[in-house]
PDB file of N, CA and C in Angstrom:
ATOM      1  N   MET A   1      18.139  50.366  38.495  1.00 49.00           N
ATOM      2  CA  MET A   1      18.816  48.860  38.247  1.00 49.00           C
ATOM      3  C   MET A   1      19.908  49.001  37.460  1.00 49.00           C
ATOM      4  N   THR A   2      20.924  48.504  37.554  1.00 49.00           N
ATOM      5  CA  THR A   2      22.169  48.405  36.863  1.00 49.00           C
ATOM      6  C   THR A   2      22.099  47.547  35.649  1.00 49.00           C
ATOM      7  N   SER A   3      22.253  47.886  34.642  1.00 49.00           N
ATOM      8  CA  SER A   3      22.267  47.003  33.269  1.00 49.00           C
ATOM      9  C   SER A   3      23.443  45.780  33.355  1.00 49.00           C
ATOM     10  N   PRO A   4      23.025  44.841  33.005  1.00 55.00           N
ATOM     11  CA  PRO A   4      23.916  43.429  33.023  1.00 55.00           C
ATOM     12  C   PRO A   4      25.621  43.843  32.357  1.00 55.00           C
ATOM     13  N   GLY A   5      26.268  43.613  33.388  1.00 54.00           N
ATOM     14  CA  GLY A   5      27.818  43.797  33.007  1.00 54.00           C
ATOM     15  C   GLY A   5      28.282  45.493  33.370  1.00 54.00           C
ATOM     16  N   GLY A   6      27.358  46.374  33.724  1.00 54.00           N
ATOM     17  CA  GLY A   6      27.559  47.656  34.242  1.00 54.00           C
ATOM     18  C   GLY A   6      28.100  47.994  35.277  1.00 54.00           C
ATOM     19  N   ALA A   7      28.433  49.042  35.510  1.00 59.00           N
ATOM     20  CA  ALA A   7      29.254  49.388  36.897  1.00 59.00           C
ATOM     21  C   ALA A   7      28.175  48.866  38.021  1.00 59.00           C
ATOM     22  N   GLY A   8      28.735  48.373  39.135  1.00 60.00           N
ATOM     23  CA  GLY A   8      28.030  47.833  40.394  1.00 60.00           C
ATOM     24  C   GLY A   8      27.222  46.816  39.803  1.00 60.00           C
ATOM     25  N   SER A   9      27.492  45.984  38.857  1.00 59.00           N
ATOM     26  CA  SER A   9      26.569  44.672  38.912  1.00 59.00           C
ATOM     27  C   SER A   9      27.244  43.651  39.406  1.00 59.00           C
ATOM     28  N   VAL A  10      26.330  42.818  39.803  1.00 72.00           N
ATOM     29  CA  VAL A  10      26.733  41.416  40.620  1.00 72.00           C
ATOM     30  C   VAL A  10      26.917  40.513  39.474  1.00 72.00           C
ATOM     31  N   ALA A  11      27.807  39.785  39.379  1.00 81.00           N
ATOM     32  CA  ALA A  11      27.580  38.459  38.642  1.00 81.00           C
ATOM     33  C   ALA A  11      26.156  37.683  38.484  1.00 81.00           C
ATOM     34  N   GLY A  12      25.841  37.258  37.323  1.00 92.00           N
ATOM     35  CA  GLY A  12      24.652  36.571  37.111  1.00 92.00           C
ATOM     36  C   GLY A  12      24.680  35.032  37.435  1.00 92.00           C
ATOM     37  N   MET A  13      23.652  34.587  37.386  1.00 94.00           N
ATOM     38  CA  MET A  13      23.885  32.902  37.639  1.00 94.00           C
ATOM     39  C   MET A  13      24.547  32.428  36.573  1.00 94.00           C
ATOM     40  N   GLU A  14      25.050  31.210  36.998  1.00 94.00           N
ATOM     41  CA  GLU A  14      26.096  30.425  36.041  1.00 94.00           C
ATOM     42  C   GLU A  14      25.514  29.162  36.323  1.00 94.00           C
ATOM     43  N   LYS A  15      25.457  28.259  35.000  1.00 93.00           N
ATOM     44  CA  LYS A  15      25.565  26.870  35.311  1.00 93.00           C
ATOM     45  C   LYS A  15      26.591  26.231  35.304  1.00 93.00           C
ATOM     46  N   ALA A  16      26.952  25.478  36.104  1.00 92.00           N
ATOM     47  CA  ALA A  16      28.235  24.692  36.128  1.00 92.00           C
ATOM     48  C   ALA A  16      27.929  23.103  36.554  1.00 92.00           C
ATOM     49  N   GLN A  17      28.966  22.400  36.296  1.00 90.00           N
ATOM     50  CA  GLN A  17      29.032  20.952  36.732  1.00 90.00           C
ATOM     51  C   GLN A  17      29.051  20.709  38.284  1.00 90.00           C
ATOM     52  N   GLN A  18      28.309  19.799  38.761  1.00 86.00           N
ATOM     53  CA  GLN A  18      28.361  19.482  40.145  1.00 86.00           C
ATOM     54  C   GLN A  18      29.711  19.303  40.507  1.00 86.00           C
ATOM     55  N   PRO A  19      30.265  19.881  41.727  1.00 93.00           N
ATOM     56  CA  PRO A  19      31.602  19.850  42.038  1.00 93.00           C
ATOM     57  C   PRO A  19      32.020  18.811  42.931  1.00 93.00           C
ATOM     58  N   TYR A  20      30.855  17.867  43.440  1.00 96.00           N
ATOM     59  CA  TYR A  20      31.159  16.580  44.173  1.00 96.00           C
ATOM     60  C   TYR A  20      30.812  15.473  43.253  1.00 96.00           C
ATOM     61  N   GLN A  21      31.376  14.150  43.770  1.00 96.00           N
ATOM     62  CA  GLN A  21      30.972  13.052  42.988  1.00 96.00           C
ATOM     63  C   GLN A  21      29.904  12.678  43.533  1.00 96.00           C
ATOM     64  N   LYS A  22      29.455  12.692  45.003  1.00 97.00           N
ATOM     65  CA  LYS A  22      28.146  12.420  45.650  1.00 97.00           C
ATOM     66  C   LYS A  22      27.837  13.475  46.459  1.00 97.00           C
ATOM     67  N   VAL A  23      26.355  13.793  46.551  1.00 98.00           N
ATOM     68  CA  VAL A  23      26.005  14.643  47.439  1.00 98.00           C
ATOM     69  C   VAL A  23      25.045  13.667  48.212  1.00 98.00           C
ATOM     70  N   ILE A  24      25.039  13.957  49.786  1.00 98.00           N
ATOM     71  CA  ILE A  24      24.131  12.936  50.380  1.00 98.00           C
ATOM     72  C   ILE A  24      23.378  14.006  51.485  1.00 98.00           C
ATOM     73  N   LEU A  25      22.161  14.134  51.266  1.00 98.00           N
ATOM     74  CA  LEU A  25      21.182  14.762  51.897  1.00 98.00           C
ATOM     75  C   LEU A  25      20.616  14.028  53.009  1.00 98.00           C
ATOM     76  N   VAL A  26      20.593  14.674  54.174  1.00 98.00           N
ATOM     77  CA  VAL A  26      19.903  14.163  55.398  1.00 98.00           C
ATOM     78  C   VAL A  26      18.892  15.239  55.782  1.00 98.00           C
ATOM     79  N   CYS A  27      17.590  14.184  55.970  1.00 97.00           N
ATOM     80  CA  CYS A  27      16.536  15.260  56.321  1.00 97.00           C
ATOM     81  C   CYS A  27      16.718  15.459  57.782  1.00 97.00           C
ATOM     82  N   LEU A  28      16.463  16.743  58.279  1.00 96.00           N
ATOM     83  CA  LEU A  28      16.622  17.164  59.730  1.00 96.00           C
ATOM     84  C   LEU A  28      15.351  17.866  60.260  1.00 96.00           C
ATOM     85  N   ASN A  29      14.410  17.503  59.058  1.00 94.00           N
ATOM     86  CA  ASN A  29      12.865  18.625  59.311  1.00 94.00           C
ATOM     87  C   ASN A  29      12.369  18.505  60.704  1.00 94.00           C
ATOM     88  N   ASP A  30      11.919  19.199  61.505  1.00 90.00           N
ATOM     89  CA  ASP A  30      11.284  18.888  62.922  1.00 90.00           C
ATOM     90  C   ASP A  30       9.937  19.527  62.838  1.00 90.00           C
ATOM     91  N   ARG A  31       9.199  18.578  63.682  1.00 88.00           N
ATOM     92  CA  ARG A  31       7.720  19.064  63.823  1.00 88.00           C
ATOM     93  C   ARG A  31       7.628  18.878  65.244  1.00 88.00           C
ATOM     94  N   GLU A  32       6.303  19.432  65.563  1.00 85.00           N
ATOM     95  CA  GLU A  32       5.511  19.333  67.133  1.00 85.00           C
ATOM     96  C   GLU A  32       5.962  17.912  67.797  1.00 85.00           C
ATOM     97  N   PRO A  33       6.255  17.897  69.004  1.00 79.00           N
ATOM     98  CA  PRO A  33       6.551  16.605  69.553  1.00 79.00           C
ATOM     99  C   PRO A  33       5.208  15.879  69.209  1.00 79.00           C
ATOM    100  N   GLY A  34       5.437  14.500  69.046  1.00 81.00           N
ATOM    101  CA  GLY A  34       4.303  13.361  68.518  1.00 81.00           C
ATOM    102  C   GLY A  34       3.933  13.351  67.096  1.00 81.00           C
ATOM    103  N   GLU A  35       4.421  14.467  66.338  1.00 86.00           N
ATOM    104  CA  GLU A  35       4.260  14.405  64.982  1.00 86.00           C
ATOM    105  C   GLU A  35       5.380  13.566  64.374  1.00 86.00           C
ATOM    106  N   GLU A  36       5.147  12.952  62.959  1.00 89.00           N
ATOM    107  CA  GLU A  36       6.332  12.257  62.507  1.00 89.00           C
ATOM    108  C   GLU A  36       7.267  13.294  61.992  1.00 89.00           C
ATOM    109  N   ALA A  37       8.379  12.933  62.200  1.00 92.00           N
ATOM    110  CA  ALA A  37       9.626  14.021  61.428  1.00 92.00           C
ATOM    111  C   ALA A  37      11.036  13.152  61.651  1.00 92.00           C
ATOM    112  N   CYS A  38      11.919  13.405  60.617  1.00 93.00           N
ATOM    113  CA  CYS A  38      12.945  12.961  60.738  1.00 93.00           C
ATOM    114  C   CYS A  38      13.747  13.517  61.829  1.00 93.00           C
ATOM    115  N   GLY A  39      13.914  14.765  61.975  1.00 92.00           N
ATOM    116  CA  GLY A  39      14.675  15.492  62.957  1.00 92.00           C
ATOM    117  C   GLY A  39      14.429  15.105  64.585  1.00 92.00           C
ATOM    118  N   LEU A  40      13.163  14.178  64.782  1.00 91.00           N
ATOM    119  CA  LEU A  40      12.847  13.700  65.833  1.00 91.00           C
ATOM    120  C   LEU A  40      13.293  12.320  66.112  1.00 91.00           C
ATOM    121  N   ARG A  41      13.686  11.982  65.086  1.00 93.00           N
ATOM    122  CA  ARG A  41      14.226  10.309  65.149  1.00 93.00           C
ATOM    123  C   ARG A  41      15.668  10.117  64.961  1.00 93.00           C
ATOM    124  N   GLY A  42      16.496  10.891  65.439  1.00 94.00           N
ATOM    125  CA  GLY A  42      17.966  11.012  65.368  1.00 94.00           C
ATOM    126  C   GLY A  42      18.765  11.347  63.986  1.00 94.00           C
ATOM    127  N   SER A  43      18.134  11.963  63.128  1.00 97.00           N
ATOM    128  CA  SER A  43      18.669  12.142  61.708  1.00 97.00           C
ATOM    129  C   SER A  43      19.883  12.946  62.097  1.00 97.00           C
ATOM    130  N   ARG A  44      19.815  13.866  63.447  1.00 97.00           N
ATOM    131  CA  ARG A  44      21.210  14.806  63.460  1.00 97.00           C
ATOM    132  C   ARG A  44      22.216  13.755  63.897  1.00 97.00           C
ATOM    133  N   GLU A  45      22.229  12.930  64.248  1.00 97.00           N
ATOM    134  CA  GLU A  45      23.203  12.036  64.941  1.00 97.00           C
ATOM    135  C   GLU A  45      23.760  11.239  63.362  1.00 97.00           C
ATOM    136  N   ILE A  46      22.907  10.937  62.475  1.00 98.00           N
ATOM    137  CA  ILE A  46      23.275  10.149  61.263  1.00 98.00           C
ATOM    138  C   ILE A  46      24.003  11.375  60.592  1.00 98.00           C
ATOM    139  N   LEU A  47      23.713  12.515  60.428  1.00 98.00           N
ATOM    140  CA  LEU A  47      24.131  13.510  59.642  1.00 98.00           C
ATOM    141  C   LEU A  47      25.559  13.596  60.177  1.00 98.00           C
ATOM    142  N   GLN A  48      25.911  13.681  61.550  1.00 98.00           N
ATOM    143  CA  GLN A  48      27.125  14.028  61.972  1.00 98.00           C
ATOM    144  C   GLN A  48      28.070  12.691  61.760  1.00 98.00           C
ATOM    145  N   ALA A  49      27.634  11.614  62.098  1.00 98.00           N
ATOM    146  CA  ALA A  49      28.255  10.181  61.805  1.00 98.00           C
ATOM    147  C   ALA A  49      28.948  10.437  60.112  1.00 98.00           C
ATOM    148  N   LEU A  50      28.134  10.729  59.369  1.00 98.00           N
ATOM    149  CA  LEU A  50      28.403  10.790  57.931  1.00 98.00           C
ATOM    150  C   LEU A  50      29.472  11.922  57.574  1.00 98.00           C
ATOM    151  N   LYS A  51      29.323  12.996  58.260  1.00 98.00           N
ATOM    152  CA  LYS A  51      30.170  14.055  58.025  1.00 98.00           C
ATOM    153  C   LYS A  51      31.633  13.636  58.671  1.00 98.00           C
ATOM    154  N   ASP A  52      31.684  13.335  59.910  1.00 98.00           N
ATOM    155  CA  ASP A  52      32.689  12.598  60.697  1.00 98.00           C
ATOM    156  C   ASP A  52      33.523  11.679  59.759  1.00 98.00           C
ATOM    157  N   TYR A  53      32.862  10.799  59.095  1.00 97.00           N
ATOM    158  CA  TYR A  53      33.611   9.850  58.275  1.00 97.00           C
ATOM    159  C   TYR A  53      34.074  10.466  57.133  1.00 97.00           C
ATOM    160  N   VAL A  54      33.288  11.234  56.470  1.00 97.00           N
ATOM    161  CA  VAL A  54      34.111  11.941  55.106  1.00 97.00           C
ATOM    162  C   VAL A  54      35.034  12.809  55.529  1.00 97.00           C
ATOM    163  N   LYS A  55      35.110  13.685  56.453  1.00 97.00           N
ATOM    164  CA  LYS A  55      36.048  14.531  56.598  1.00 97.00           C
ATOM    165  C   LYS A  55      37.533  13.697  57.559  1.00 97.00           C
ATOM    166  N   ALA A  56      37.185  12.666  58.147  1.00 96.00           N
ATOM    167  CA  ALA A  56      38.436  11.906  58.863  1.00 96.00           C
ATOM    168  C   ALA A  56      39.084  11.228  57.667  1.00 96.00           C
ATOM    169  N   HIS A  57      38.401  10.617  56.329  1.00 95.00           N
ATOM    170  CA  HIS A  57      38.821  10.020  55.417  1.00 95.00           C
ATOM    171  C   HIS A  57      39.397  10.798  54.303  1.00 95.00           C
ATOM    172  N   GLY A  58      39.417  12.325  54.347  1.00 95.00           N
ATOM    173  CA  GLY A  58      39.897  12.926  53.375  1.00 95.00           C
ATOM    174  C   GLY A  58      39.146  13.097  52.283  1.00 95.00           C
ATOM    175  N   LEU A  59      37.800  13.081  52.158  1.00 96.00           N
ATOM    176  CA  LEU A  59      36.631  13.075  50.965  1.00 96.00           C
ATOM    177  C   LEU A  59      35.767  13.973  50.847  1.00 96.00           C
ATOM    178  N   LYS A  60      36.173  15.114  51.681  1.00 95.00           N
ATOM    179  CA  LYS A  60      35.479  16.435  51.416  1.00 95.00           C
ATOM    180  C   LYS A  60      35.447  17.088  50.060  1.00 95.00           C
ATOM    181  N   LYS A  61      36.316  16.677  49.333  1.00 95.00           N
ATOM    182  CA  LYS A  61      36.543  17.449  47.949  1.00 95.00           C
ATOM    183  C   LYS A  61      35.569  16.478  47.029  1.00 95.00           C
ATOM    184  N   LEU A  62      35.212  15.211  47.282  1.00 96.00           N
ATOM    185  CA  LEU A  62      34.547  14.369  46.592  1.00 96.00           C
ATOM    186  C   LEU A  62      32.996  14.051  47.159  1.00 96.00           C
ATOM    187  N   VAL A  63      32.740  14.001  48.367  1.00 97.00           N
ATOM    188  CA  VAL A  63      31.529  14.053  49.059  1.00 97.00           C
ATOM    189  C   VAL A  63      31.131  14.914  49.927  1.00 97.00           C
ATOM    190  N   GLN A  64      29.916  15.903  49.527  1.00 98.00           N
ATOM    191  CA  GLN A  64      29.127  16.825  50.356  1.00 98.00           C
ATOM    192  C   GLN A  64      28.228  15.954  51.077  1.00 98.00           C
ATOM    193  N   VAL A  65      28.390  16.180  52.560  1.00 98.00           N
ATOM    194  CA  VAL A  65      27.128  15.699  53.212  1.00 98.00           C
ATOM    195  C   VAL A  65      26.475  16.836  53.863  1.00 98.00           C
ATOM    196  N   THR A  66      25.248  17.020  53.714  1.00 98.00           N
ATOM    197  CA  THR A  66      24.485  18.065  54.227  1.00 98.00           C
ATOM    198  C   THR A  66      23.000  17.761  54.640  1.00 98.00           C
ATOM    199  N   ALA A  67      22.481  18.756  55.467  1.00 97.00           N
ATOM    200  CA  ALA A  67      21.316  18.610  56.026  1.00 97.00           C
ATOM    201  C   ALA A  67      20.214  19.260  54.820  1.00 97.00           C
ATOM    202  N   SER A  68      19.001  18.489  55.004  1.00 97.00           N
ATOM    203  CA  SER A  68      18.048  19.087  54.140  1.00 97.00           C
ATOM    204  C   SER A  68      16.885  19.344  54.960  1.00 97.00           C
ATOM    205  N   GLY A  69      16.100  20.202  54.428  1.00 93.00           N
ATOM    206  CA  GLY A  69      14.682  20.254  54.794  1.00 93.00           C
ATOM    207  C   GLY A  69      13.574  19.025  54.687  1.00 93.00           C
ATOM    208  N   CYS A  70      12.448  19.145  54.876  1.00 92.00           N
ATOM    209  CA  CYS A  70      11.502  17.994  54.604  1.00 92.00           C
ATOM    210  C   CYS A  70      11.512  17.622  53.383  1.00 92.00           C
ATOM    211  N   LEU A  71      11.976  16.420  52.981  1.00 90.00           N
ATOM    212  CA  LEU A  71      11.895  15.532  51.757  1.00 90.00           C
ATOM    213  C   LEU A  71      10.289  14.823  51.642  1.00 90.00           C
ATOM    214  N   ASP A  72       9.378  15.228  52.527  1.00 90.00           N
ATOM    215  CA  ASP A  72       8.208  14.716  52.326  1.00 90.00           C
ATOM    216  C   ASP A  72       7.488  13.256  52.575  1.00 90.00           C
ATOM    217  N   LEU A  73       8.517  12.463  53.386  1.00 92.00           N
ATOM    218  CA  LEU A  73       8.289  11.218  53.408  1.00 92.00           C
ATOM    219  C   LEU A  73       8.753  10.909  55.017  1.00 92.00           C
ATOM    220  N   CYS A  74       8.006  11.832  55.797  1.00 89.00           N
ATOM    221  CA  CYS A  74       8.121  11.551  57.330  1.00 89.00           C
ATOM    222  C   CYS A  74       8.007  10.459  57.965  1.00 89.00           C
ATOM    223  N   ALA A  75       6.631   9.599  57.459  1.00 91.00           N
ATOM    224  CA  ALA A  75       6.059   8.601  57.886  1.00 91.00           C
ATOM    225  C   ALA A  75       7.224   7.297  57.757  1.00 91.00           C
ATOM    226  N   VAL A  76       8.100   7.537  56.984  1.00 95.00           N
ATOM    227  CA  VAL A  76       9.274   6.502  56.809  1.00 95.00           C
ATOM    228  C   VAL A  76      10.716   6.913  56.981  1.00 95.00           C
ATOM    229  N   GLY A  77      10.901   8.179  57.857  1.00 94.00           N
ATOM    230  CA  GLY A  77      11.994   8.533  58.101  1.00 94.00           C
ATOM    231  C   GLY A  77      12.891   7.970  59.256  1.00 94.00           C
ATOM    232  N   PRO A  78      13.941   8.428  59.708  1.00 97.00           N
ATOM    233  CA  PRO A  78      14.663   9.349  58.666  1.00 97.00           C
ATOM    234  C   PRO A  78      15.192   8.914  57.631  1.00 97.00           C
ATOM    235  N   ASN A  79      15.124   9.856  56.670  1.00 97.00           N
ATOM    236  CA  ASN A  79      15.478   9.869  55.319  1.00 97.00           C
ATOM    237  C   ASN A  79      16.823  10.254  54.683  1.00 97.00           C
ATOM    238  N   VAL A  80      17.638   9.543  54.074  1.00 98.00           N
ATOM    239  CA  VAL A  80      18.878   9.775  53.356  1.00 98.00           C
ATOM    240  C   VAL A  80      18.814   9.921  51.916  1.00 98.00           C
ATOM    241  N   PHE A  81      19.024  10.723  51.332  1.00 97.00           N
ATOM    242  CA  PHE A  81      18.996  10.739  49.760  1.00 97.00           C
ATOM    243  C   PHE A  81      20.510  10.980  49.165  1.00 97.00           C
ATOM    244  N   VAL A  82      20.948  10.044  48.218  1.00 98.00           N
ATOM    245  CA  VAL A  82      22.201  10.304  47.924  1.00 98.00           C
ATOM    246  C   VAL A  82      22.130  10.717  46.236  1.00 98.00           C
ATOM    247  N   MET A  83      22.742  11.400  45.610  1.00 96.00           N
ATOM    248  CA  MET A  83      22.626  12.054  44.448  1.00 96.00           C
ATOM    249  C   MET A  83      24.276  11.723  43.847  1.00 96.00           C
ATOM    250  N   PRO A  84      24.496  11.679  42.669  1.00 94.00           N
ATOM    251  CA  PRO A  84      23.489  11.753  41.616  1.00 94.00           C
ATOM    252  C   PRO A  84      22.859  10.635  41.180  1.00 94.00           C
ATOM    253  N   GLU A  85      22.883   9.389  41.820  1.00 92.00           N
ATOM    254  CA  GLU A  85      22.264   8.310  41.316  1.00 92.00           C
ATOM    255  C   GLU A  85      20.860   8.054  41.746  1.00 92.00           C
ATOM    256  N   GLY A  86      20.380   8.801  43.008  1.00 96.00           N
ATOM    257  CA  GLY A  86      19.061   8.680  43.335  1.00 96.00           C
ATOM    258  C   GLY A  86      18.646   7.674  44.259  1.00 96.00           C
ATOM    259  N   THR A  87      19.748   7.286  45.082  1.00 97.00           N
ATOM    260  CA  THR A  87      19.544   6.400  46.232  1.00 97.00           C
ATOM    261  C   THR A  87      18.631   6.824  47.255  1.00 97.00           C
ATOM    262  N   TRP A  88      17.765   6.193  47.764  1.00 97.00           N
ATOM    263  CA  TRP A  88      16.871   6.952  48.865  1.00 97.00           C
ATOM    264  C   TRP A  88      16.975   5.964  50.168  1.00 97.00           C
ATOM    265  N   TYR A  89      17.471   6.141  51.072  1.00 98.00           N
ATOM    266  CA  TYR A  89      17.394   5.349  52.194  1.00 98.00           C
ATOM    267  C   TYR A  89      16.283   5.512  53.053  1.00 98.00           C
ATOM    268  N   LYS A  90      15.626   5.111  53.671  1.00 97.00           N
ATOM    269  CA  LYS A  90      14.309   5.310  54.528  1.00 97.00           C
ATOM    270  C   LYS A  90      14.635   4.655  55.872  1.00 97.00           C
ATOM    271  N   GLY A  91      13.893   4.949  56.787  1.00 97.00           N
ATOM    272  CA  GLY A  91      13.926   4.561  57.988  1.00 97.00           C
ATOM    273  C   GLY A  91      15.235   4.243  58.608  1.00 97.00           C
ATOM    274  N   VAL A  92      16.380   5.206  58.494  1.00 97.00           N
ATOM    275  CA  VAL A  92      17.720   5.072  58.808  1.00 97.00           C
ATOM    276  C   VAL A  92      17.855   5.226  60.461  1.00 97.00           C
ATOM    277  N   SER A  93      18.670   4.520  60.762  1.00 96.00           N
ATOM    278  CA  SER A  93      19.014   4.827  62.180  1.00 96.00           C
ATOM    279  C   SER A  93      20.541   4.754  62.157  1.00 96.00           C
ATOM    280  N   LYS A  94      21.155   5.443  63.301  1.00 96.00           N
ATOM    281  CA  LYS A  94      22.841   5.456  63.232  1.00 96.00           C
ATOM    282  C   LYS A  94      23.385   4.090  63.074  1.00 96.00           C
ATOM    283  N   ALA A  95      22.639   3.063  63.486  1.00 96.00           N
ATOM    284  CA  ALA A  95      23.443   1.760  63.139  1.00 96.00           C
ATOM    285  C   ALA A  95      23.295   1.602  61.585  1.00 96.00           C
ATOM    286  N   ASP A  96      22.633   2.178  60.698  1.00 97.00           N
ATOM    287  CA  ASP A  96      22.609   1.890  59.439  1.00 97.00           C
ATOM    288  C   ASP A  96      23.709   2.721  58.588  1.00 97.00           C
ATOM    289  N   VAL A  97      24.478   3.666  59.233  1.00 97.00           N
ATOM    290  CA  VAL A  97      25.420   4.326  58.865  1.00 97.00           C
ATOM    291  C   VAL A  97      26.484   3.714  57.994  1.00 97.00           C
ATOM    292  N   GLU A  98      27.021   2.500  58.841  1.00 96.00           N
ATOM    293  CA  GLU A  98      28.108   1.890  58.159  1.00 96.00           C
ATOM    294  C   GLU A  98      27.750   1.490  56.840  1.00 96.00           C
ATOM    295  N   ARG A  99      26.540   0.964  56.825  1.00 97.00           N
ATOM    296  CA  ARG A  99      25.897   0.502  55.615  1.00 97.00           C
ATOM    297  C   ARG A  99      26.244   1.597  54.487  1.00 97.00           C
ATOM    298  N   ILE A 100      25.611   2.799  54.772  1.00 98.00           N
ATOM    299  CA  ILE A 100      25.518   3.871  53.837  1.00 98.00           C
ATOM    300  C   ILE A 100      27.090   4.118  53.171  1.00 98.00           C
ATOM    301  N   ILE A 101      27.639   4.048  54.284  1.00 97.00           N
ATOM    302  CA  ILE A 101      29.426   4.476  54.161  1.00 97.00           C
ATOM    303  C   ILE A 101      29.759   3.480  53.108  1.00 97.00           C
ATOM    304  N   GLU A 102      29.636   2.235  53.564  1.00 96.00           N
ATOM    305  CA  GLU A 102      29.952   1.085  52.722  1.00 96.00           C
ATOM    306  C   GLU A 102      29.546   1.010  51.128  1.00 96.00           C
ATOM    307  N   GLU A 103      28.180   1.315  50.965  1.00 97.00           N
ATOM    308  CA  GLU A 103      27.587   1.460  49.500  1.00 97.00           C
ATOM    309  C   GLU A 103      28.077   2.573  48.763  1.00 97.00           C
ATOM    310  N   GLN A 104      28.266   3.870  49.686  1.00 96.00           N
ATOM    311  CA  GLN A 104      28.148   4.998  48.762  1.00 96.00           C
ATOM    312  C   GLN A 104      29.505   6.026  48.969  1.00 96.00           C
ATOM    313  N   VAL A 105      30.171   5.753  50.078  1.00 95.00           N
ATOM    314  CA  VAL A 105      31.183   6.363  50.362  1.00 95.00           C
ATOM    315  C   VAL A 105      32.670   5.809  50.017  1.00 95.00           C
ATOM    316  N   ARG A 106      32.877   4.414  50.687  1.00 94.00           N
ATOM    317  CA  ARG A 106      34.012   3.812  50.661  1.00 94.00           C
ATOM    318  C   ARG A 106      34.464   3.400  49.138  1.00 94.00           C
ATOM    319  N   PRO A 107      33.706   3.228  47.994  1.00 92.00           N
ATOM    320  CA  PRO A 107      33.984   3.150  46.852  1.00 92.00           C
ATOM    321  C   PRO A 107      34.955   4.289  46.331  1.00 92.00           C
ATOM    322  N   LEU A 108      34.778   5.682  46.659  1.00 91.00           N
ATOM    323  CA  LEU A 108      35.534   6.826  46.334  1.00 91.00           C
ATOM    324  C   LEU A 108      36.520   6.878  47.021  1.00 91.00           C
ATOM    325  N   GLU A 109      37.055   6.133  48.008  1.00 87.00           N
ATOM    326  CA  GLU A 109      38.228   6.302  49.080  1.00 87.00           C
ATOM    327  C   GLU A 109      39.511   6.226  47.802  1.00 87.00           C
ATOM    328  N   GLY A 110      39.299   5.650  46.823  1.00 80.00           N
ATOM    329  CA  GLY A 110      40.831   5.422  45.966  1.00 80.00           C
ATOM    330  C   GLY A 110      40.688   6.527  44.982  1.00 80.00           C
ATOM    331  N   ALA A 111      39.819   7.248  44.849  1.00 73.00           N
ATOM    332  CA  ALA A 111      39.504   8.231  43.805  1.00 73.00           C
ATOM    333  C   ALA A 111      40.487   9.371  44.227  1.00 73.00           C
ATOM    334  N   SER A 112      40.749  10.191  42.952  1.00 56.00           N
ATOM    335  CA  SER A 112      41.587  11.289  43.082  1.00 56.00           C
ATOM    336  C   SER A 112      40.959  12.070  44.039  1.00 56.00           C
ATOM    337  N   ARG A 113      41.823  13.050  45.000  1.00 51.00           N
ATOM    338  CA  ARG A 113      41.151  13.937  45.603  1.00 51.00           C
ATOM    339  C   ARG A 113      41.761  15.219  45.384  1.00 51.00           C
ATOM    340  N   SER A 114      42.211  15.213  43.980  1.00 49.00           N
ATOM    341  CA  SER A 114      42.952  16.859  43.514  1.00 49.00           C
ATOM    342  C   SER A 114      41.816  17.789  43.623  1.00 49.00           C
TER     343      SER A 114
END
């Protein structure tokens, strides 16, 4: 084992500020057919619609939209969780994406993209 900072060492963990103003997690968890799971209720389309909007509006440096594993609320999914404010959307459909964008993403459109 190499000592910290020694030859061949890999940089250790560092604590840093969140690089995005918002992180949007969309649960894509799958289970067996017939079981409750966000991934079986259209969450992939929700994820893609959010990603497409963020990319099309040049907000990728401000908003990270990413897939998550199980958020443990399968019965009320699809689930979308927004950080840092902790907003949880449950029972989301593709038709609800516009509301999420309106509430969470559009307010950042005038923010600096540097």
